[in-house]
GROMACS .gro file of C-alpha atoms in nm:
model
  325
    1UNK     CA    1   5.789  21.794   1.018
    2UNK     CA    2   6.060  22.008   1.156
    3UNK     CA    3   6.288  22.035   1.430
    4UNK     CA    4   6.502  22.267   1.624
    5UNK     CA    5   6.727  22.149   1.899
    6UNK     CA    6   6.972  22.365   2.171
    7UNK     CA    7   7.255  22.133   2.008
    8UNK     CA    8   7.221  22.327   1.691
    9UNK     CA    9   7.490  22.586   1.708
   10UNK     CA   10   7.268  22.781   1.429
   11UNK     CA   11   7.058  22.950   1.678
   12UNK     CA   12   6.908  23.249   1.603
   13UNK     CA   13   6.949  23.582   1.808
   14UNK     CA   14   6.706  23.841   1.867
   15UNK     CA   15   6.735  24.163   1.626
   16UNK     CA   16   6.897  24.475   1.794
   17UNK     CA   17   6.623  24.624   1.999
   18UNK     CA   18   6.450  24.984   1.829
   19UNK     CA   19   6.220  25.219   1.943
   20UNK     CA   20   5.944  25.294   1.779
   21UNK     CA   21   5.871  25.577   1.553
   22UNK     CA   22   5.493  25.612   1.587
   23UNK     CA   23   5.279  25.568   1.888
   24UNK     CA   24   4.933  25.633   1.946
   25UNK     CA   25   4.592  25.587   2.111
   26UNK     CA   26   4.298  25.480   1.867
   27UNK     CA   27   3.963  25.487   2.036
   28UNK     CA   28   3.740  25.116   1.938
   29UNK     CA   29   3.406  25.208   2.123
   30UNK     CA   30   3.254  25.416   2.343
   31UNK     CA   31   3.444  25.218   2.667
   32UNK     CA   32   3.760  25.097   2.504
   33UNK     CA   33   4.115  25.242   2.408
   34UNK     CA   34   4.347  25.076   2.266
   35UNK     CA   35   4.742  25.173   2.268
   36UNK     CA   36   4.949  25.086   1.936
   37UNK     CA   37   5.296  25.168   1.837
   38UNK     CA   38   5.490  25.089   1.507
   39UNK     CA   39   5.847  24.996   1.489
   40UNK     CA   40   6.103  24.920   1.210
   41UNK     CA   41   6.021  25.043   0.863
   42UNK     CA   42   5.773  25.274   0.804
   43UNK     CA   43   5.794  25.130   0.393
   44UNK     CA   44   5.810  24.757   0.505
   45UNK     CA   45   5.591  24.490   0.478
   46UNK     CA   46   5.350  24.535   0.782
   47UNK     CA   47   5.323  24.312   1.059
   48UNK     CA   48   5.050  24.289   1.358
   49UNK     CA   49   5.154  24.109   1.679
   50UNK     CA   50   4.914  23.937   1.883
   51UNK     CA   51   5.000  23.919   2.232
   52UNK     CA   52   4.881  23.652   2.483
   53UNK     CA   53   4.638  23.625   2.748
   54UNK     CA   54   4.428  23.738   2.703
   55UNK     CA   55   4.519  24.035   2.912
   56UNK     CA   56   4.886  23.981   2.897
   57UNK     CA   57   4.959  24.284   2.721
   58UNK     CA   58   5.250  24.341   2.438
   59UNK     CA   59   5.645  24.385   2.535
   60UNK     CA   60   5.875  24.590   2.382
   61UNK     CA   61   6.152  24.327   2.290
   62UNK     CA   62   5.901  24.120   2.072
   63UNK     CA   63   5.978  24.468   1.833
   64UNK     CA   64   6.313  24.216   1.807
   65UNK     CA   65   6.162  23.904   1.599
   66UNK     CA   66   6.147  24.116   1.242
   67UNK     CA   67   6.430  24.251   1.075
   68UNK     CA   68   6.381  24.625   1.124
   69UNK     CA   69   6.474  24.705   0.725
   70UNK     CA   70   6.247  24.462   0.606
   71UNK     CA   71   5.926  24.452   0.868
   72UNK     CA   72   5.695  24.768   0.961
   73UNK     CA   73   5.587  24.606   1.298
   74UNK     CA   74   5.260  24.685   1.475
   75UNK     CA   75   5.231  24.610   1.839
   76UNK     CA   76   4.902  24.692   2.010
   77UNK     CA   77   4.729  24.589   2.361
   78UNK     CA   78   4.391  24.407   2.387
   79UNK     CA   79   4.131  24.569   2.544
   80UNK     CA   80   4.216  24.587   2.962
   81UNK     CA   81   4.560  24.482   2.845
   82UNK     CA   82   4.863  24.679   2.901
   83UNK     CA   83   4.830  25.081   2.834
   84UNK     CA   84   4.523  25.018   2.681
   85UNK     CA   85   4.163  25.106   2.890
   86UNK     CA   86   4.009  25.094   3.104
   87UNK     CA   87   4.213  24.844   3.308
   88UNK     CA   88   4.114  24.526   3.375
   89UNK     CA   89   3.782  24.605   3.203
   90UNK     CA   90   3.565  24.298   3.097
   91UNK     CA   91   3.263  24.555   2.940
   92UNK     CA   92   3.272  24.450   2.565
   93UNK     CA   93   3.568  24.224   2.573
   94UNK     CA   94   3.524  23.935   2.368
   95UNK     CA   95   3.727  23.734   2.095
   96UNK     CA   96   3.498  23.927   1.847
   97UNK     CA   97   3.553  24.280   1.965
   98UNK     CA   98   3.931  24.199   1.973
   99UNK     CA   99   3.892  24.081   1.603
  100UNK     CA  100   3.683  24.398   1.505
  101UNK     CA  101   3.935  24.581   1.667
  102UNK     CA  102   4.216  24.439   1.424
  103UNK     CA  103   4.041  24.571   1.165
  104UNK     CA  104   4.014  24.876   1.301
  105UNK     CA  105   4.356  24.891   1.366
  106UNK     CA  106   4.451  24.785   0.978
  107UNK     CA  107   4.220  25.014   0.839
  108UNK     CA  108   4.316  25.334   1.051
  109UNK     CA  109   4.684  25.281   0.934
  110UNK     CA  110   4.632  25.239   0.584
  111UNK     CA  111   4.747  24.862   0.593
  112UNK     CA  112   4.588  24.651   0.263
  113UNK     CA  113   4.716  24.305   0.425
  114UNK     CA  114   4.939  24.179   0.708
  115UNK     CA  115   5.155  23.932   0.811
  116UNK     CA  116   4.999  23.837   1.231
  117UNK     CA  117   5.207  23.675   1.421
  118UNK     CA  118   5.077  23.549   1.818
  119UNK     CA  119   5.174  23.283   2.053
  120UNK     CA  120   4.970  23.122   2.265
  121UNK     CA  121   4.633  23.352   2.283
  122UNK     CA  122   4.779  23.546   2.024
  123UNK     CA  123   4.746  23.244   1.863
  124UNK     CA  124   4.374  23.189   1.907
  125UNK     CA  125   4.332  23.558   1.760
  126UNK     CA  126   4.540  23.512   1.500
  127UNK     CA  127   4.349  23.224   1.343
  128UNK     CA  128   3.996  23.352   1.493
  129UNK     CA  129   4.121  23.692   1.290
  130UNK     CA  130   4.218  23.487   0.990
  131UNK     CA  131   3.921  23.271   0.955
  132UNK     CA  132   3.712  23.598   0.992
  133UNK     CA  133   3.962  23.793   0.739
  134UNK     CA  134   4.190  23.572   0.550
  135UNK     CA  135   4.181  23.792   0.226
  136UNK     CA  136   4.369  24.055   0.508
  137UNK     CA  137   4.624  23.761   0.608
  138UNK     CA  138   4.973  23.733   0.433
  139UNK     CA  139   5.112  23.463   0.629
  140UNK     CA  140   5.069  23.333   0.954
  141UNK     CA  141   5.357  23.274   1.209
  142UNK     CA  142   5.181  23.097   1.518
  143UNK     CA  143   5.375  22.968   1.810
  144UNK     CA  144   5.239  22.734   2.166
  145UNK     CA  145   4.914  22.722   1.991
  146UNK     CA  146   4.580  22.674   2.188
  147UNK     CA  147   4.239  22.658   2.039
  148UNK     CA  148   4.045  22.740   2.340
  149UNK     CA  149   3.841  22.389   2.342
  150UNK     CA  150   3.739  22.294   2.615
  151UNK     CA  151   3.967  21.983   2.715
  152UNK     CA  152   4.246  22.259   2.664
  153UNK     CA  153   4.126  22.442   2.950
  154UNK     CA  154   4.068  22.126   3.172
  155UNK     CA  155   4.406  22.032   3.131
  156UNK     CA  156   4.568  22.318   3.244
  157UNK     CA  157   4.336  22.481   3.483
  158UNK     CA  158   4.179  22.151   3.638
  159UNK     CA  159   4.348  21.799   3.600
  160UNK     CA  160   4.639  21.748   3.361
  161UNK     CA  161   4.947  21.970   3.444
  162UNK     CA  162   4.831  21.946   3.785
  163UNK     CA  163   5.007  21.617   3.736
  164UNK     CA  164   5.390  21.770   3.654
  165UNK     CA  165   5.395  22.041   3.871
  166UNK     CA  166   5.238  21.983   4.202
  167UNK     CA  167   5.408  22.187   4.414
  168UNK     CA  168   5.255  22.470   4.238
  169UNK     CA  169   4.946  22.366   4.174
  170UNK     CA  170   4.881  22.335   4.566
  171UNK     CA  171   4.958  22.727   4.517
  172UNK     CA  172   4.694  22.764   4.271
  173UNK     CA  173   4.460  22.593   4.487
  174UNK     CA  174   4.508  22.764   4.749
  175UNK     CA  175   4.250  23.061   4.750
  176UNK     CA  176   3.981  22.831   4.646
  177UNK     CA  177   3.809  22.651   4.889
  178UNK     CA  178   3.775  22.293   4.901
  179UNK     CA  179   3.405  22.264   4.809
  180UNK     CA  180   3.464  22.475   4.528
  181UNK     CA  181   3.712  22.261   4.415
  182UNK     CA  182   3.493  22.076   4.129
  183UNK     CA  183   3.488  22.346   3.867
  184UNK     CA  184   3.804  22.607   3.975
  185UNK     CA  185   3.754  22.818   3.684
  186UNK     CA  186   3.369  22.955   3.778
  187UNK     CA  187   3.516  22.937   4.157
  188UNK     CA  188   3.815  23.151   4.033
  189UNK     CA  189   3.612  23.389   3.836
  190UNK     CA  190   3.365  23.524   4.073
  191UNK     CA  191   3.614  23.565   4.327
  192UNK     CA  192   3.772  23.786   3.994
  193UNK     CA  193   3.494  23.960   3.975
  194UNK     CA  194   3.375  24.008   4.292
  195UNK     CA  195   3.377  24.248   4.568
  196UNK     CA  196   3.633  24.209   4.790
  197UNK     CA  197   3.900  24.350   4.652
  198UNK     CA  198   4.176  24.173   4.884
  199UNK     CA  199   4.041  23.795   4.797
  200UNK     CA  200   4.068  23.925   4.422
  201UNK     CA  201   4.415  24.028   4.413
  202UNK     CA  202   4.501  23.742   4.605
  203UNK     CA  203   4.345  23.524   4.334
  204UNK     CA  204   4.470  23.730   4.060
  205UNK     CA  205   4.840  23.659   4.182
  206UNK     CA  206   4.778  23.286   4.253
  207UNK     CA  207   4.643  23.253   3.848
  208UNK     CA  208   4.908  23.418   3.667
  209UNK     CA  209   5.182  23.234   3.872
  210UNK     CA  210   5.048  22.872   3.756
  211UNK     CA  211   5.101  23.005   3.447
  212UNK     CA  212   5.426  23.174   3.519
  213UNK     CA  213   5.545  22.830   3.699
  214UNK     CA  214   5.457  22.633   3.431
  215UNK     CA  215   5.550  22.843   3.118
  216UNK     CA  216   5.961  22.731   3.041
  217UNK     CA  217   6.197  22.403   3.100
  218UNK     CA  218   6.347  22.577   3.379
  219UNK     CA  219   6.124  22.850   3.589
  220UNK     CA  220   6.170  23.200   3.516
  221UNK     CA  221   6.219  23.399   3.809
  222UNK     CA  222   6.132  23.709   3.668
  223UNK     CA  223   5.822  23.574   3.543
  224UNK     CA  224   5.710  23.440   3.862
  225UNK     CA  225   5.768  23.827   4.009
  226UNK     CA  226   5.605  23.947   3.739
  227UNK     CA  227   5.278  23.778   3.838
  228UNK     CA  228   5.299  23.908   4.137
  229UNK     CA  229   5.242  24.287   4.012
  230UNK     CA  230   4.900  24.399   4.073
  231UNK     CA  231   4.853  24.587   3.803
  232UNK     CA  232   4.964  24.323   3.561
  233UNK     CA  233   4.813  24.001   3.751
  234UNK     CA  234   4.459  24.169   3.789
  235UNK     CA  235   4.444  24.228   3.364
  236UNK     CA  236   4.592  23.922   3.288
  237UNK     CA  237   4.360  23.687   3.546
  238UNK     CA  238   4.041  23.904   3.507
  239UNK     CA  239   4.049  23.854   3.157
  240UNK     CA  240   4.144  23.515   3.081
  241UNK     CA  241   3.898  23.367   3.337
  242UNK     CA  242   3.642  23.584   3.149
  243UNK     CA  243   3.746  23.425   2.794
  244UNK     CA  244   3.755  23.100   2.949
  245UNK     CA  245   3.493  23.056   3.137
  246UNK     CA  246   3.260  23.191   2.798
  247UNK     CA  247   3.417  22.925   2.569
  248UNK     CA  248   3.627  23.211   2.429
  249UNK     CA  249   3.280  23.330   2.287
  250UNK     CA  250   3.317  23.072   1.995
  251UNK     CA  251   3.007  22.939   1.832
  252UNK     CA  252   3.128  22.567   1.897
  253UNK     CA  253   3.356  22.389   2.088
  254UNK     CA  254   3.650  22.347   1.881
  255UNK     CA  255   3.556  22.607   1.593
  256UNK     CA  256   3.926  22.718   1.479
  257UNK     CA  257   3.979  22.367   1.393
  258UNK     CA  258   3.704  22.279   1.261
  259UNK     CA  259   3.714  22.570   1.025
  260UNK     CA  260   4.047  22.572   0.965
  261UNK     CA  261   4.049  22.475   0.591
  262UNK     CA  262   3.968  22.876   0.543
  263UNK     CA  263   4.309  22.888   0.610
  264UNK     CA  264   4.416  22.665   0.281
  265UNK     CA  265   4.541  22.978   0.082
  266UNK     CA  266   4.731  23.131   0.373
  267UNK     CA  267   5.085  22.984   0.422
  268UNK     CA  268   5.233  22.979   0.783
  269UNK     CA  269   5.455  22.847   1.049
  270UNK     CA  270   5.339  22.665   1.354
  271UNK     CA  271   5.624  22.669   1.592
  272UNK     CA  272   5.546  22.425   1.906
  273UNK     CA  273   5.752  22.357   2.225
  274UNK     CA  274   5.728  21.924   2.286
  275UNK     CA  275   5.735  22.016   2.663
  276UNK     CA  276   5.455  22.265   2.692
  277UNK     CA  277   5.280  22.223   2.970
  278UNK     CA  278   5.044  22.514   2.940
  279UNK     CA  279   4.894  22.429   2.546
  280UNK     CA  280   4.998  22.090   2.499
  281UNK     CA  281   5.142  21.971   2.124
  282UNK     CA  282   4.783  21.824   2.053
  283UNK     CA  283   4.644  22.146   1.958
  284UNK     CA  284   4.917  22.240   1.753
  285UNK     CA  285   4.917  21.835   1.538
  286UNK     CA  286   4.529  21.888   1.504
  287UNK     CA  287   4.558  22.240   1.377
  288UNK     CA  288   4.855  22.118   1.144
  289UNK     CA  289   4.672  21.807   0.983
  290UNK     CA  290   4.342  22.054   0.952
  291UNK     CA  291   4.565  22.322   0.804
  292UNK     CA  292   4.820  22.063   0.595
  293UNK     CA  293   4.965  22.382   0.400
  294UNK     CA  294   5.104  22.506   0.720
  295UNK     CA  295   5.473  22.429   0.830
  296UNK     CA  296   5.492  22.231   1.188
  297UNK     CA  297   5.850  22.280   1.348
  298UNK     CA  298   5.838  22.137   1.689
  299UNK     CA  299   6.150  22.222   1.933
  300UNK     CA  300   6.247  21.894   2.120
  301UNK     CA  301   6.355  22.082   2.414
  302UNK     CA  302   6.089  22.381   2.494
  303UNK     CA  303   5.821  22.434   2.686
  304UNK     CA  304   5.576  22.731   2.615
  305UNK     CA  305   5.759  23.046   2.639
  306UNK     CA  306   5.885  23.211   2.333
  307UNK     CA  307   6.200  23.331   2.537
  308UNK     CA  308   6.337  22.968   2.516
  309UNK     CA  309   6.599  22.976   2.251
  310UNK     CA  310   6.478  22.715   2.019
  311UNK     CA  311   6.179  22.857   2.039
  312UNK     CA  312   6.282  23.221   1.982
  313UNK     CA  313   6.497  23.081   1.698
  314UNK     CA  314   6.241  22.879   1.506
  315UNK     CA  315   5.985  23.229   1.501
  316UNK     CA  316   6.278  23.456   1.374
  317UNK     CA  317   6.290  23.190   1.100
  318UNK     CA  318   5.974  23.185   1.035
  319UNK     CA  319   5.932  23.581   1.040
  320UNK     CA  320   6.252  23.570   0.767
  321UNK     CA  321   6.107  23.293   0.550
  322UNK     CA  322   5.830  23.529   0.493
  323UNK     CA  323   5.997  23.866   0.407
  324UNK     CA  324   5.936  23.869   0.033
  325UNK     CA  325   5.555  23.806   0.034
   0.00000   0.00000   0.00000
């Protein structure tokens, strides 16, 4: 085991931020849309980043974690992510449509096989993608990772981190009233996907900001404004109450894991904050001891966020340590 500490004066730095030099629209159905871009070098070794959520939606400064002479990265948003659409839109939007659409992706650009790199739901894609595809995998570089079981979700979005941030959590609970209480996810999602279009923005906002509040050491203001854009808090809360409250659309509770000696032949990187409140480091162990081939770095002094330095550091290792493959 690994570890990365602020004390190490080694940090990495970001890359220099590029544009990229091919953007697009690629149609994956008769409803969906999806926007893609590519970014480095159009000869390198080709990398797709999974973005989290779901419904998050891909930035442009995670172009930044592969060295732009060595790595043709592939950004892309989910469907009802980002500049993908329709908006918002829960038609057709499953963990298995989003894997299809990978494919889709890899074969429309000519791509043989791929390095994926995700954090946090990007993470469950990347190994529900790999277990589906791992002859397509090249190496896996997973960071805050979450499996989608079912205590997971409990722990974040019903008792656990409740616990360490309450003050926020009073904010979460606030839309939701008290008889609904018992089971907040079901409560929060038909309020998501109900009428009233008021109650659901409201609810939209109060969801992503538990997750904005809880994501870092120290709180992020720009992440806590960020949840409170409509247009971003109505994707991102629409469509991870709709993964969630489906199981993630997984044939069993715990399938990644469980499976996740299809990953023997694959080698990878799991970076994992000890502080994250949001996918706690018992996902990422289990996944490690069911995947022993993989390489666990955990950063003493992170939460979730990849924007903490240790953790930013420990992926643009990773991303490095896999150039040559």
């Amino acid at each position: 085991m690994a570890t990365t500490s602020l004390d190490n004066k080694s940090l990495r730095e970001l890359y220099p931020f590029v544009e990229p030099y091919d953007t697009g629209f690629l149609k994956v159905s008769d409803v969906h849309t999806l926007y893609y871009e590519q970014s480095g070098n159009p000869q390198g070794k080709p990398v797709v980043v999974l973005h989290g959520g779901p419904g998050g939606g891909s930035d442009a400064w995670y172009r930044q974690f592969f060295d732009p002479k060595v790595y043709r990265a592939i950004l892309f948003d989910q469907r009802g992510s980002g500049k993908s659409t329709p908006h918002a839109c829960l038609i057709d939007n499953t963990t298995w449509h989003l894997v299809a659409d990978i494919e889709t992706l890899r074969n429309h650009l000519k791509i043989d096989k791929w390095h994926v790199f995700g954090g946090s739901w990007g993470s469950t894609l990347a190994l529900s993608y790999a277990e589906k595809h791992p002859d397509r995998v090249k190496a896996l570089i997973l960071r805050g990772i979450f499996a989608l079981r079912r205590k997971e979700l409990l722990w974040f979005y019903q008792d656990g981190a409740s616990c360490m941030f309450p003050e926020e959590w009073e904010k979460y609970l606030a839309p939701i009233p008290s008889v609904e209480r018992g089971d907040l996810m079901s409560s929060y999602y038909r309020k998501l996907t109900g009428d009233d279009e008021a109650l659901k923005l409201q609810c939209a906002q109060a969801w992503s900001r538990w997750e904005m509040a809880t994501s870092r050491l120290f709180v992020d203001p720009k992440a806590l404004e960020h949840a409170d854009d409509p247009q971003f808090a109505l994707a991102f809360a629409r469509i991870e109450c709709h993964y969630f409250v489906n199981g993630g659309f997984f044939e069993e509770d715990g399938q990644l894991i469980n499976r996740a000696s299809i990953l023997k032949d694959i080698p990878g990187t799991i970076v994992q904050g000890r502080y994250d409140m949001v996918c706690p480091a018992f996902t990422a162990w289990d996944l490690h001891k069911a995947w022993p081939q993989s390489k666990y770095v955990i950063i003493p002094d992170a939460g979730h966020s990849m924007k903490e330095p240790g953790i930013l550091s420990a992926l643009i290792e990773a991303c490095d340590l896999y150039r040559d493959l």
